[in-house]
XYZ file of C-alpha atoms in Angstrom:
564
model
C 31.250 -36.025 26.858
C 28.938 -34.767 24.117
C 26.161 -37.005 22.948
C 26.394 -37.963 19.293
C 23.150 -37.027 17.528
C 21.347 -39.983 16.064
C 20.666 -39.901 12.316
C 17.219 -38.734 11.285
C 15.080 -41.616 10.063
C 13.969 -41.582 6.449
C 10.496 -40.246 5.887
C 7.758 -42.641 4.951
C 6.649 -42.643 1.321
C 4.291 -39.759 0.621
C 5.229 -37.890 3.783
C 6.816 -34.461 3.357
C 10.366 -34.075 4.580
C 11.828 -30.811 5.814
C 12.474 -28.271 3.044
C 16.019 -28.442 1.791
C 18.349 -25.503 2.020
C 18.441 -23.253 -1.039
C 21.546 -23.460 -3.179
C 23.968 -20.534 -2.924
C 24.254 -19.561 -6.578
C 27.350 -17.434 -6.014
C 29.314 -20.546 -5.089
C 29.004 -21.757 -8.682
C 30.466 -18.591 -10.205
C 34.264 -18.285 -10.523
C 36.220 -15.655 -12.423
C 38.207 -17.962 -14.769
C 35.078 -19.897 -15.765
C 33.161 -16.666 -16.218
C 35.934 -15.260 -18.424
C 36.042 -18.382 -20.625
C 32.282 -18.405 -21.026
C 32.347 -14.660 -21.693
C 34.832 -15.076 -24.538
C 32.746 -17.817 -26.145
C 29.585 -15.735 -25.809
C 31.206 -12.575 -27.221
C 32.527 -14.563 -30.173
C 29.039 -15.774 -31.052
C 27.471 -12.347 -30.463
C 30.012 -10.632 -32.748
C 29.483 -13.330 -35.383
C 25.729 -12.772 -35.113
C 26.180 -9.015 -35.607
C 28.387 -9.615 -38.664
C 25.896 -12.170 -39.989
C 22.985 -9.814 -39.388
C 24.779 -7.107 -41.374
C 25.430 -9.541 -44.215
C 21.756 -10.618 -44.168
C 20.592 -6.983 -44.369
C 22.873 -6.344 -47.379
C 21.548 -9.449 -49.115
C 18.005 -8.279 -48.441
C 18.841 -4.907 -50.041
C 20.398 -6.702 -53.025
C 17.198 -8.709 -53.575
C 15.219 -5.453 -53.512
C 17.442 -4.073 -56.295
C 19.899 -2.050 -54.226
C 22.383 0.041 -56.205
C 24.519 3.154 -55.954
C 27.784 4.014 -54.218
C 26.443 3.498 -50.681
C 25.130 0.031 -51.521
C 28.441 -0.949 -53.153
C 30.289 0.221 -50.052
C 27.986 -1.820 -47.786
C 28.425 -4.841 -50.062
C 32.202 -4.530 -49.777
C 31.984 -4.418 -45.967
C 29.687 -7.454 -46.034
C 32.241 -9.290 -48.226
C 34.918 -8.617 -45.598
C 32.626 -9.834 -42.789
C 31.933 -13.065 -44.696
C 35.618 -13.997 -44.428
C 35.109 -14.474 -40.675
C 31.819 -16.407 -40.813
C 30.721 -19.959 -41.436
C 29.186 -19.914 -44.958
C 26.365 -22.278 -43.949
C 25.225 -19.791 -41.281
C 26.050 -16.528 -43.068
C 23.828 -17.434 -46.038
C 20.741 -17.768 -43.815
C 18.224 -14.999 -42.920
C 18.887 -13.234 -39.629
C 16.202 -15.086 -37.572
C 17.684 -18.428 -38.656
C 21.184 -17.216 -37.771
C 19.931 -16.183 -34.334
C 18.404 -19.607 -33.708
C 21.550 -21.434 -34.849
C 23.840 -19.250 -32.721
C 21.679 -19.850 -29.655
C 21.868 -23.601 -30.236
C 25.656 -23.383 -30.562
C 25.910 -21.497 -27.259
C 24.250 -24.368 -25.436
C 21.385 -25.103 -23.017
C 21.152 -21.681 -21.374
C 20.689 -19.861 -24.638
C 18.337 -22.523 -25.990
C 16.130 -21.830 -22.962
C 16.540 -18.084 -23.544
C 15.391 -18.514 -27.139
C 12.358 -20.497 -26.005
C 11.406 -17.688 -23.609
C 11.999 -15.067 -26.332
C 9.727 -16.991 -28.697
C 6.878 -16.138 -26.317
C 7.543 -12.384 -26.331
C 5.532 -11.603 -29.442
C 4.501 -8.385 -27.728
C 8.100 -7.108 -27.971
C 9.979 -8.932 -30.759
C 9.156 -9.083 -34.498
C 6.956 -12.008 -35.493
C 9.516 -13.466 -37.930
C 12.010 -13.782 -35.047
C 9.610 -15.384 -32.570
C 8.345 -17.754 -35.286
C 11.863 -19.020 -35.993
C 12.776 -19.334 -32.315
C 9.946 -21.827 -31.880
C 12.095 -24.230 -33.924
C 14.804 -24.360 -31.258
C 15.869 -27.843 -30.256
C 13.753 -29.164 -27.397
C 15.220 -32.701 -27.319
C 18.967 -32.810 -26.757
C 21.414 -35.719 -26.603
C 21.142 -37.603 -23.278
C 23.898 -37.869 -20.693
C 25.436 -41.285 -19.989
C 23.566 -43.124 -17.238
C 26.762 -43.581 -15.173
C 26.895 -39.813 -14.656
C 23.190 -39.731 -13.808
C 23.725 -42.539 -11.287
C 26.533 -40.563 -9.601
C 24.300 -37.485 -9.253
C 21.419 -39.505 -7.771
C 23.668 -41.245 -5.243
C 25.391 -37.983 -4.279
C 22.051 -36.229 -3.724
C 20.331 -39.059 -1.843
C 23.387 -40.250 0.078
C 22.807 -43.958 -0.648
C 23.654 -46.435 -3.407
C 20.990 -46.430 -6.079
C 20.370 -50.175 -5.660
C 19.313 -49.657 -2.033
C 16.654 -47.097 -2.977
C 15.255 -48.489 -6.215
C 14.298 -51.986 -7.161
C 14.713 -51.085 -10.827
C 15.916 -48.090 -12.869
C 15.699 -47.857 -16.655
C 19.080 -46.554 -17.938
C 17.428 -45.339 -21.170
C 15.898 -41.892 -20.527
C 12.259 -41.174 -21.272
C 13.254 -37.682 -22.368
C 16.327 -35.428 -22.469
C 15.814 -31.665 -22.457
C 18.285 -28.792 -22.178
C 18.430 -28.833 -18.367
C 17.402 -32.275 -17.148
C 16.583 -35.787 -18.293
C 14.065 -38.267 -16.911
C 14.298 -42.000 -16.140
C 11.606 -44.482 -15.204
C 12.222 -46.329 -11.917
C 10.530 -48.556 -9.384
C 10.977 -47.940 -5.659
C 11.888 -50.724 -3.295
C 8.320 -50.435 -1.975
C 6.909 -51.131 -5.464
C 5.699 -47.687 -6.620
C 6.535 -46.628 -10.183
C 8.244 -43.233 -10.270
C 10.022 -40.820 -12.585
C 13.501 -39.606 -11.622
C 14.136 -36.158 -13.090
C 17.856 -35.357 -12.840
C 19.680 -32.104 -13.640
C 22.449 -32.798 -16.129
C 26.023 -32.510 -14.841
C 27.627 -29.090 -15.336
C 24.340 -27.401 -16.282
C 23.866 -25.584 -12.986
C 27.179 -23.709 -12.944
C 26.820 -23.037 -16.686
C 23.401 -21.457 -16.133
C 24.605 -19.299 -13.253
C 27.591 -18.015 -15.238
C 25.456 -17.333 -18.288
C 22.848 -15.509 -16.187
C 25.569 -13.215 -14.834
C 26.833 -12.478 -18.348
C 23.347 -11.963 -19.743
C 22.357 -9.486 -17.049
C 25.529 -7.479 -17.697
C 24.897 -7.509 -21.453
C 21.239 -6.537 -20.973
C 22.196 -3.359 -19.106
C 24.381 -2.369 -22.049
C 21.718 -3.205 -24.643
C 19.120 -1.227 -22.694
C 21.039 1.929 -23.647
C 21.059 0.984 -27.355
C 17.681 -0.662 -28.007
C 15.400 0.332 -25.121
C 12.304 -0.343 -27.235
C 12.845 -4.113 -26.956
C 13.272 -3.964 -23.166
C 16.373 -6.227 -22.952
C 16.745 -5.770 -19.193
C 13.143 -6.786 -18.586
C 13.355 -9.826 -20.896
C 16.647 -11.099 -19.445
C 15.451 -10.676 -15.869
C 12.314 -12.657 -16.691
C 14.418 -15.375 -18.318
C 16.778 -15.633 -15.359
C 13.892 -15.731 -12.884
C 12.225 -18.661 -14.637
C 15.259 -20.642 -15.788
C 17.273 -20.523 -12.565
C 14.248 -21.905 -10.730
C 14.031 -24.811 -13.173
C 17.547 -25.963 -12.316
C 16.656 -26.371 -8.618
C 14.375 -29.360 -8.261
C 13.119 -28.221 -4.857
C 11.117 -25.495 -6.614
C 9.400 -28.006 -8.886
C 8.640 -30.204 -5.871
C 7.003 -27.253 -4.119
C 5.051 -26.398 -7.278
C 3.701 -29.943 -7.512
C 2.583 -29.917 -3.891
C 0.935 -26.506 -4.331
C -1.023 -27.657 -7.383
C -2.114 -30.843 -5.598
C -3.305 -28.790 -2.630
C -5.191 -26.318 -4.845
C -7.017 -29.174 -6.600
C -7.562 -31.375 -3.558
C -11.329 -31.040 -4.077
C -11.112 -32.195 -7.712
C -9.894 -35.835 -7.818
C -10.211 -36.015 -11.617
C -7.440 -33.413 -12.093
C -4.205 -35.192 -11.196
C -0.701 -33.935 -10.416
C 2.219 -36.314 -9.793
C 2.788 -37.170 -6.153
C 6.185 -35.903 -4.954
C 8.477 -38.223 -2.974
C 10.471 -35.694 -0.978
C 12.583 -38.333 0.806
C 13.991 -39.409 -2.567
C 14.424 -35.877 -3.963
C 17.096 -33.222 -3.637
C 18.389 -30.025 -5.243
C 19.348 -31.853 -8.460
C 16.996 -34.851 -8.299
C 13.203 -34.996 -8.266
C 11.337 -38.224 -7.586
C 7.670 -38.108 -8.561
C 4.844 -40.469 -9.303
C 4.729 -42.083 -12.744
C 1.449 -41.255 -14.489
C 0.563 -43.786 -17.138
C -1.679 -42.180 -19.715
C -2.077 -40.984 -23.313
C -1.314 -37.652 -24.906
C -4.365 -35.686 -26.111
C -3.273 -36.071 -29.752
C -3.058 -39.873 -29.459
C -5.314 -41.710 -31.933
C -6.735 -43.785 -29.057
C -8.108 -40.615 -27.453
C -10.124 -39.757 -30.576
C -11.745 -43.191 -30.424
C -13.139 -42.566 -26.922
C -16.934 -42.207 -26.590
C -18.213 -38.694 -27.180
C -19.484 -38.419 -23.612
C -15.983 -39.117 -22.234
C -14.378 -36.652 -24.650
C -16.837 -33.943 -23.599
C -16.044 -34.693 -19.960
C -12.296 -34.356 -20.693
C -12.867 -31.001 -22.426
C -14.851 -29.803 -19.434
C -12.157 -30.981 -16.995
C -9.369 -29.310 -18.970
C -11.279 -26.029 -19.204
C -12.085 -26.086 -15.505
C -8.465 -26.840 -14.534
C -6.790 -24.225 -16.742
C -9.299 -21.418 -16.107
C -9.216 -22.179 -12.393
C -5.410 -22.003 -12.326
C -5.428 -18.689 -14.177
C -8.384 -16.798 -12.778
C -9.129 -18.352 -9.400
C -5.816 -19.508 -7.914
C -3.494 -17.117 -9.779
C -0.909 -19.954 -9.814
C -0.684 -21.742 -13.152
C 1.332 -24.118 -15.306
C 3.515 -21.824 -17.432
C 4.889 -24.414 -19.862
C 1.624 -25.909 -20.991
C 1.503 -27.842 -24.274
C 0.001 -31.198 -25.324
C 3.153 -33.113 -24.303
C 2.639 -31.963 -20.696
C -0.970 -33.173 -20.585
C -2.062 -36.785 -20.096
C -5.414 -38.483 -20.520
C -5.575 -40.946 -17.625
C -7.839 -43.948 -17.081
C -11.312 -43.356 -15.605
C -11.634 -40.056 -17.530
C -9.035 -38.030 -15.665
C -6.501 -35.406 -16.748
C -2.891 -35.299 -15.538
C -0.407 -32.411 -15.674
C 3.354 -32.976 -16.027
C 6.573 -30.917 -15.944
C 5.712 -28.411 -13.230
C 9.044 -26.589 -13.067
C 7.837 -23.447 -14.820
C 4.875 -21.712 -13.198
C 3.277 -18.285 -13.436
C 1.865 -16.078 -10.687
C -0.869 -13.439 -10.741
C -1.329 -11.156 -7.761
C -4.984 -10.657 -6.712
C -5.390 -7.309 -8.511
C -3.880 -8.571 -11.779
C -5.840 -11.821 -11.553
C -9.108 -9.904 -11.114
C -8.384 -7.635 -14.094
C -7.449 -10.585 -16.301
C -10.627 -12.384 -15.303
C -12.592 -9.299 -16.364
C -10.566 -9.147 -19.593
C -11.233 -12.783 -20.476
C -14.915 -12.477 -19.640
C -15.203 -9.335 -21.790
C -13.587 -11.172 -24.700
C -15.907 -14.150 -24.262
C -18.951 -11.872 -24.199
C -17.541 -9.829 -27.125
C -17.521 -6.649 -25.029
C -14.464 -5.275 -26.823
C -14.697 -1.808 -25.253
C -14.482 -3.384 -21.796
C -11.690 -5.698 -22.968
C -9.629 -2.729 -24.216
C -10.124 -0.938 -20.897
C -9.083 -3.964 -18.791
C -6.100 -4.747 -21.007
C -4.802 -1.186 -20.751
C -5.233 -1.251 -16.971
C -2.798 -4.187 -16.551
C -0.082 -2.699 -18.775
C 3.063 -0.958 -17.611
C 3.375 2.530 -19.041
C 6.011 5.203 -19.439
C 5.801 8.951 -20.132
C 5.616 8.368 -23.904
C 2.907 5.676 -23.736
C -0.239 6.283 -25.777
C -2.919 4.554 -23.697
C -5.856 6.093 -25.556
C -4.417 5.065 -28.913
C -3.788 1.557 -27.640
C -7.370 1.141 -26.443
C -8.708 2.324 -29.805
C -6.420 -0.086 -31.656
C -7.494 -3.010 -29.452
C -11.159 -2.308 -30.152
C -10.531 -2.130 -33.898
C -8.455 -5.324 -33.967
C -11.027 -7.243 -31.918
C -13.928 -6.163 -34.118
C -12.010 -6.884 -37.319
C -10.980 -10.297 -35.960
C -14.576 -11.120 -35.095
C -15.855 -10.075 -38.528
C -13.260 -12.156 -40.382
C -13.536 -15.323 -38.259
C -16.255 -17.887 -38.274
C -17.604 -18.659 -34.811
C -16.139 -22.177 -34.744
C -12.692 -20.767 -35.682
C -12.792 -17.866 -33.231
C -9.697 -18.161 -30.992
C -9.875 -16.006 -27.893
C -6.273 -16.808 -27.017
C -4.873 -15.645 -30.354
C -7.058 -12.529 -30.233
C -5.670 -11.638 -26.788
C -2.135 -12.307 -28.071
C -2.621 -10.006 -31.067
C -3.918 -7.278 -28.754
C -0.883 -7.708 -26.491
C 1.391 -7.423 -29.533
C 0.002 -3.929 -30.116
C 1.557 -2.842 -26.825
C 5.071 -2.275 -28.187
C 3.727 0.062 -30.891
C 2.065 2.267 -28.265
C 4.853 1.808 -25.670
C 2.812 -0.287 -23.264
C 4.453 -3.364 -21.791
C 2.950 -6.462 -20.218
C 4.376 -8.931 -17.689
C 5.639 -12.201 -19.146
C 3.043 -14.058 -17.069
C 0.381 -12.632 -19.391
C 2.093 -14.158 -22.428
C 2.367 -17.468 -20.566
C -1.355 -17.151 -19.806
C -2.056 -16.902 -23.541
C 0.080 -20.004 -24.119
C -2.048 -21.902 -21.598
C -5.240 -20.694 -23.298
C -3.902 -21.732 -26.724
C -3.268 -25.229 -25.334
C -6.759 -25.301 -23.828
C -8.326 -24.371 -27.165
C -6.080 -26.703 -29.182
C -6.776 -29.743 -27.026
C -10.493 -28.917 -27.098
C -10.527 -28.935 -30.910
C -8.565 -32.228 -30.956
C -11.166 -33.896 -28.769
C -14.147 -32.263 -30.465
C -13.872 -30.472 -33.847
C -17.122 -28.632 -32.988
C -15.727 -27.387 -29.675
C -17.092 -23.933 -28.736
C -14.550 -21.903 -26.785
C -17.064 -19.257 -25.751
C -19.727 -21.703 -24.586
C -17.397 -23.739 -22.369
C -15.567 -20.644 -21.098
C -18.726 -18.786 -20.098
C -19.832 -21.710 -17.951
C -16.561 -21.966 -16.021
C -15.816 -18.239 -15.825
C -19.353 -17.722 -14.536
C -18.677 -20.267 -11.805
C -15.479 -18.419 -10.844
C -17.375 -15.120 -10.745
C -20.006 -16.623 -8.450
C -17.301 -17.906 -6.125
C -15.322 -14.664 -6.168
C -18.356 -12.516 -5.359
C -20.320 -14.909 -3.200
C -21.567 -13.505 0.149
C -19.317 -15.964 1.984
C -16.234 -14.826 0.064
C -17.077 -11.153 0.540
C -17.628 -11.728 4.275
C -14.219 -13.441 4.510
C -12.630 -10.436 2.793
C -14.354 -8.118 5.250
C -13.021 -10.180 8.172
C -9.544 -10.161 6.625
C -9.382 -6.370 6.524
C -11.355 -5.905 9.763
C -8.219 -5.329 11.934
C -7.083 -2.531 9.594
C -10.552 -0.961 9.653
C -10.711 -1.107 13.472
C -7.208 0.346 13.714
C -8.199 3.219 11.417
C -11.365 3.877 13.443
C -9.385 3.980 16.700
C -6.922 6.443 15.206
C -9.597 8.677 13.695
C -10.350 10.829 16.837
C -6.664 11.513 17.397
C -6.089 12.352 13.729
C -9.121 14.681 13.697
C -7.902 16.404 16.886
C -4.380 16.871 15.486
C -5.797 18.161 12.215
C -8.001 20.727 13.984
C -5.059 21.859 16.133
C -2.900 22.351 13.060
C -5.694 24.275 11.326
C -6.261 26.463 14.372
C -2.564 27.229 14.669
C -2.386 28.302 11.063
C -5.487 30.510 11.310
C -4.037 32.373 14.331
C -1.013 33.585 12.419
C -1.063 37.205 11.286
C -1.666 37.209 7.564
C 1.218 38.493 5.544
C 0.517 41.537 3.443
C 0.782 40.694 -0.246
C 2.697 43.915 -0.939
C 5.081 43.542 2.021
C 8.545 44.803 1.044
C 7.346 46.793 -1.948
C 7.563 50.090 -0.015
C 11.140 49.448 1.038
C 12.064 48.502 -2.526
C 10.577 51.726 -3.895
C 12.403 53.890 -1.328
C 15.618 52.035 -1.970
C 15.282 52.563 -5.697
C 14.630 56.290 -5.146
C 17.783 56.577 -3.002
C 19.895 54.866 -5.663
C 18.547 57.164 -8.374
C 19.123 60.252 -6.178
C 22.690 59.183 -5.442
C 23.353 58.633 -9.140
C 21.987 62.122 -9.968
C 24.205 63.757 -7.343
C 27.250 61.996 -8.746
C 26.317 63.058 -12.256
C 25.796 66.704 -11.250
C 28.977 66.839 -9.155
C 27.164 67.114 -5.831
C 28.615 66.207 -2.405
C 30.182 62.780 -2.778
C 29.537 61.776 0.848
C 25.776 62.465 0.449
C 25.689 60.475 -2.788
C 27.478 57.568 -1.067
C 25.036 57.580 1.884
C 22.044 57.562 -0.469
C 23.453 54.649 -2.467
C 24.209 52.624 0.680
C 20.682 53.241 1.986
C 19.307 52.290 -1.446
C 21.148 48.951 -1.325
C 20.333 48.057 2.299
C 16.721 49.204 2.509
C 15.211 46.453 0.253
C 17.023 43.779 2.322
C 15.381 44.923 5.550
C 12.559 42.644 6.814
C 9.655 44.972 7.289
C 6.359 44.336 9.057
């Protein structure tokens, strides 16, 4: 008789449980649902194309368009208007795009938010309008949220929590958050994926990737395949709460030596694929009036902490908060800073991180030639890319920016962003993580100016970037790198004698071969040609046909003979 396995006991609060199994995304995709969603998406896309055409005709009309061609275009636009909502059709194209994305639902709202960051690819008027996309959406009824929590945790909600607030603290496109108190007394936030969002996102991602391949053939300049892949990579991770839990634990581990930089503690035993239970951080937003009333010494300490945390994430760890804005920052008691909403993160590999550190340092020190060189080195090029032209343009933009800006208004983040925007003109492309890096730097600068109107970006940055440089190139760090690659070096040294021996043997074998004569075969070709000419003369003069035939055969075969 088999022994029935005993249930695994619940983990103690704060103790990590075993990682949960990743969700099989294909299980959420079915053909009928995909077809229905495809029809709805195509309808909005076609309406957007019609609306864009109407907007272009109206723009031409305002510029004084006339003539037969304009009248024909106006007639086509009149026909298109019959199929469009007048309230949308009368708007400029960027506004139409934003409204259509909102009508398509959460997936496309998230897509628009990602597109609003790609100022290096899309026109500024489009990215500016996409920043107005709805960020707060209507909440889901708490009964549905309760069902999801109980299904994920496998227990009635009253057995896990002493108290749960049915009114959400916030409701975004993918998830909504509720305050709760555990049975053990800790205050927590329950972040729950809204019902139906997961399968909707997976279907939309499939449709978007298919559409992107088609658009890549039509508008390759805007890199639709690249943009959609980036969107899917980030958004599909946000819908699985296990990723955010892992991000929170990684950040906490990276900043274990800095107790004044706080990340919410993750309660794995009360979390799942659609539910995340994390510590409730009670603090103030940086733009809160109470923060401005803090003593100057505390505000300077907060600026220093924020600079250290963000620059360390970017240029030391290469693992950073990719959705950073004042709402995701908290000023905590005892002069501490807390980071929230860790679902969207960016990654820099060591080579990219090093180059970006050099880029930022060059900008801080106003070494614009070095900045142009480092920025070009991290770009992705194609055969038509103009790297030299890009570097010249970056230098000119940086110097013009510096001349036109007062020191206290000099924004390094916006300067880097403007330089990145030049990439599309010269056919250089940058990873989306770089744009997210600029967003983090903009937040760093913005919060600094809120806390201290006289905040000096360069002064604070030099201090912290200098510290990172000293750590990166310290003798201890260099020795660790040497030890890390030591096995490869030893392996190469052990293989060197054998490789040298094999190389010498190959060289010796090649030198022993008899050199081929450069004119080998020429003699046979000349004799063959002479035989063909002789045969042709005999035929022309009526000579013996058999002799002419023999000469012609010899003339054809002789050049094919391999001679010495």
